[in-house]
Short mmCIF file of C-alpha atoms in Angstrom, two decimals:
data_model
loop_
_atom_site.label_atom_id
_atom_site.label_comp_id
_atom_site.label_asym_id
_atom_site.label_seq_id
_atom_site.Cartn_x
_atom_site.Cartn_y
_atom_site.Cartn_z
CA UNK A 1 -3.75 14.10 5.17
CA UNK A 2 0.13 14.79 5.47
CA UNK A 3 1.75 17.86 3.79
CA UNK A 4 3.29 17.42 0.13
CA UNK A 5 4.14 20.35 -2.60
CA UNK A 6 4.07 19.73 -6.07
CA UNK A 7 5.92 17.69 -7.81
CA UNK A 8 6.83 15.47 -4.99
CA UNK A 9 6.57 11.58 -5.46
CA UNK A 10 4.93 10.08 -2.92
CA UNK A 11 3.86 6.41 -1.83
CA UNK A 12 0.65 5.55 0.07
CA UNK A 13 0.78 2.21 2.25
CA UNK A 14 -2.36 1.19 3.72
CA UNK A 15 -3.28 -1.25 6.07
CA UNK A 16 -4.82 -2.64 9.18
CA UNK A 17 -1.67 -2.77 10.91
CA UNK A 18 -2.60 -4.54 13.99
CA UNK A 19 -0.32 -4.86 15.33
CA UNK A 20 2.06 -3.08 13.08
CA UNK A 21 5.88 -4.75 13.06
CA UNK A 22 9.04 -4.79 11.26
CA UNK A 23 8.05 -5.82 8.17
CA UNK A 24 5.22 -3.50 7.52
CA UNK A 25 9.15 -1.04 7.86
CA UNK A 26 10.94 -3.24 5.83
CA UNK A 27 8.48 -2.86 2.71
CA UNK A 28 8.55 0.61 3.54
CA UNK A 29 11.97 2.05 3.32
CA UNK A 30 12.29 -0.47 0.46
CA UNK A 31 10.09 1.17 -1.07
CA UNK A 32 11.60 4.58 -0.51
CA UNK A 33 14.23 3.38 -1.33
CA UNK A 34 12.99 1.60 -4.71
CA UNK A 35 10.73 3.95 -5.31
CA UNK A 36 13.02 7.04 -5.61
CA UNK A 37 9.78 8.52 -2.41
CA UNK A 38 9.95 11.46 -1.45
CA UNK A 39 7.29 10.36 1.45
CA UNK A 40 5.50 7.06 1.95
CA UNK A 41 2.04 7.72 3.83
CA UNK A 42 1.70 5.00 6.09
CA UNK A 43 -1.96 5.07 6.02
CA UNK A 44 -3.53 2.69 9.07
CA UNK A 45 -7.44 2.44 7.93
CA UNK A 46 -10.68 1.94 10.27
CA UNK A 47 -10.67 -1.65 8.74
CA UNK A 48 -10.85 -4.11 5.94
CA UNK A 49 -14.07 -4.44 4.60
CA UNK A 50 -12.44 -8.49 3.22
CA UNK A 51 -10.99 -9.29 6.93
CA UNK A 52 -13.28 -9.89 10.54
CA UNK A 53 -12.82 -7.06 12.59
CA UNK A 54 -13.61 -9.02 15.39
CA UNK A 55 -10.35 -8.49 15.95
CA UNK A 56 -9.45 -5.44 15.22
CA UNK A 57 -7.15 -2.66 17.71
CA UNK A 58 -8.96 0.26 18.57
CA UNK A 59 -7.33 2.73 15.48
CA UNK A 60 -6.27 5.46 18.66
CA UNK A 61 -4.23 1.77 19.50
CA UNK A 62 -2.36 0.78 15.88
CA UNK A 63 -1.58 4.69 15.48
CA UNK A 64 0.14 5.33 18.37
CA UNK A 65 2.46 1.78 17.27
CA UNK A 66 2.63 2.57 14.14
CA UNK A 67 4.07 6.46 15.41
CA UNK A 68 6.49 4.56 18.02
CA UNK A 69 7.91 1.45 15.08
CA UNK A 70 8.20 4.31 12.20
CA UNK A 71 11.92 6.19 13.09
CA UNK A 72 12.06 7.20 8.98
CA UNK A 73 11.08 11.36 8.93
CA UNK A 74 9.49 10.77 5.28
CA UNK A 75 7.27 8.24 6.72
CA UNK A 76 3.69 10.37 7.71
CA UNK A 77 1.53 7.85 9.39
CA UNK A 78 -1.58 8.91 8.89
CA UNK A 79 -5.69 7.98 9.46
CA UNK A 80 -7.13 10.35 7.43
CA UNK A 81 -9.51 7.98 5.89
CA UNK A 82 -11.76 7.37 9.11
CA UNK A 83 -11.91 11.02 9.45
CA UNK A 84 -13.34 11.25 6.08
CA UNK A 85 -15.83 8.08 6.56
CA UNK A 86 -13.64 6.41 3.63
CA UNK A 87 -14.08 2.56 3.64
CA UNK A 88 -13.05 1.56 0.02
CA UNK A 89 -9.29 2.18 -1.18
CA UNK A 90 -10.53 3.40 -4.78
CA UNK A 91 -12.35 6.02 -2.67
CA UNK A 92 -9.15 7.36 -0.39
CA UNK A 93 -7.17 7.51 -3.78
CA UNK A 94 -9.60 9.59 -5.25
CA UNK A 95 -9.93 11.95 -2.51
CA UNK A 96 -5.76 11.74 -2.22
CA UNK A 97 -5.84 12.56 -6.21
CA UNK A 98 -8.44 15.54 -5.73
CA UNK A 99 -6.59 16.97 -2.59
CA UNK A 100 -3.00 16.64 -3.96
CA UNK A 101 -2.89 18.25 -7.73
CA UNK A 102 0.46 18.20 -9.11
CA UNK A 103 1.98 15.42 -6.54
CA UNK A 104 2.48 12.08 -8.21
CA UNK A 105 1.52 9.20 -5.87
CA UNK A 106 1.99 5.08 -5.90
CA UNK A 107 0.25 2.75 -4.39
CA UNK A 108 2.29 0.37 -2.34
CA UNK A 109 0.78 -3.58 -1.87
CA UNK A 110 2.34 -6.80 -0.62
CA UNK A 111 2.47 -8.85 -3.36
CA UNK A 112 0.65 -11.58 -0.37
CA UNK A 113 -2.77 -8.58 -1.29
CA UNK A 114 -2.23 -8.61 -5.42
CA UNK A 115 -3.58 -12.58 -4.85
CA UNK A 116 -6.81 -11.61 -3.51
CA UNK A 117 -7.06 -7.67 -5.31
CA UNK A 118 -9.73 -9.35 -7.52
CA UNK A 119 -11.64 -9.20 -4.70
CA UNK A 120 -11.33 -5.72 -3.66
CA UNK A 121 -13.87 -3.45 -4.42
CA UNK A 122 -13.56 -1.68 -7.76
CA UNK A 123 -10.39 -2.95 -8.14
CA UNK A 124 -9.97 -1.79 -12.07
CA UNK A 125 -10.32 1.56 -10.93
CA UNK A 126 -7.58 1.29 -8.49
CA UNK A 127 -5.56 -0.09 -11.24
CA UNK A 128 -6.44 2.89 -13.45
CA UNK A 129 -5.88 5.75 -10.67
CA UNK A 130 -2.33 5.46 -9.75
CA UNK A 131 0.85 3.38 -10.72
CA UNK A 132 1.02 0.82 -7.63
CA UNK A 133 4.11 -1.35 -6.27
CA UNK A 134 3.87 -4.98 -5.44
CA UNK A 135 6.18 -5.28 -3.02
CA UNK A 136 7.83 -9.57 -2.49
CA UNK A 137 6.21 -11.16 -0.03
CA UNK A 138 7.12 -15.02 1.84
CA UNK A 139 5.40 -17.50 0.19
CA UNK A 140 4.24 -15.35 -2.25
CA UNK A 141 6.68 -14.89 -5.21
CA UNK A 142 5.15 -16.55 -7.57
CA UNK A 143 1.62 -16.44 -6.77
CA UNK A 144 1.52 -12.75 -7.72
CA UNK A 145 2.28 -14.21 -11.74
CA UNK A 146 -1.07 -16.39 -11.63
CA UNK A 147 -3.22 -13.60 -9.78
CA UNK A 148 -6.26 -12.68 -11.76
CA UNK A 149 -4.81 -8.66 -11.95
CA UNK A 150 -1.40 -9.94 -13.05
CA UNK A 151 -3.11 -12.13 -16.03
CA UNK A 152 -5.62 -8.88 -16.64
CA UNK A 153 -3.42 -5.77 -16.71
CA UNK A 154 0.22 -7.71 -17.94
CA UNK A 155 0.69 -5.06 -20.97
CA UNK A 156 1.05 -2.71 -17.53
CA UNK A 157 3.77 -4.12 -15.68
CA UNK A 158 6.90 -2.14 -15.75
CA UNK A 159 10.24 -3.38 -15.42
CA UNK A 160 11.59 -3.46 -11.38
CA UNK A 161 14.25 -1.87 -13.10
CA UNK A 162 12.73 1.48 -13.90
CA UNK A 163 11.07 1.35 -10.22
CA UNK A 164 12.15 4.65 -9.40
CA UNK A 165 9.74 6.21 -12.62
CA UNK A 166 7.04 4.69 -11.54
CA UNK A 167 5.34 6.95 -9.63
CA UNK A 168 5.27 9.76 -12.48
CA UNK A 169 4.09 7.17 -15.05
CA UNK A 170 -0.11 7.38 -16.50
CA UNK A 171 -1.96 4.67 -14.38
CA UNK A 172 -2.01 1.23 -15.10
CA UNK A 173 1.05 0.71 -14.82
CA UNK A 174 3.18 -1.89 -11.61
CA UNK A 175 5.47 -2.87 -10.94
CA UNK A 176 7.43 -5.78 -8.38
CA UNK A 177 9.62 -5.26 -6.84
CA UNK A 178 12.03 -8.08 -5.34
CA UNK A 179 14.08 -7.28 -1.85
CA UNK A 180 14.85 -8.38 1.48
CA UNK A 181 11.56 -10.30 3.35
CA UNK A 182 10.17 -10.15 6.33
CA UNK A 183 7.82 -13.44 8.24
CA UNK A 184 6.36 -11.72 10.30
CA UNK A 185 2.69 -11.62 10.23
CA UNK A 186 0.42 -9.27 12.20
CA UNK A 187 -2.36 -12.77 12.45
CA UNK A 188 0.45 -14.86 14.15
CA UNK A 189 1.88 -11.91 16.40
CA UNK A 190 -2.06 -11.66 17.49
CA UNK A 191 -2.10 -15.45 17.89
CA UNK A 192 1.42 -15.52 19.73
CA UNK A 193 3.00 -17.20 17.55
CA UNK A 194 4.80 -13.65 16.00
#
């Protein structure tokens, strides 16, 4: 895991990044700025349990490509989940919390992921571990309103104006962050359409 100090606000941005692209960088930069983060951990996962690994590039290649496109020194590319043999986000967050007392973390996800978030292993545990920032994605702005998670945790939604304080809030707490959106997609890039 990247080095952090007590009192820091750190974003956790996980994905297969297969391949990483400018849209991912845009989400990371928006999160850094709007959430007033000291660091953002760009977590390259061994693979998404809900997706096929048939087209998954080797982890080393995805790490190298991620490092090549992230220029901000506050973005730390890491693949610690593979080293710790962690498969599910709930386990990742528990590990991060145990290893980094005194650090305020926020989970960062694209709005497109919120639609199926209730299918994630122990999704309620994830909601109760760290605050969550949902970053707008093309075509997903309205779908987040009808998602199982948005309806189940509507009481914990934080106004976007309070995003800079989100990492210091007690979970469950989440916000939806509007901003510039990229139409890039890893799937489209792999299929030669990106």
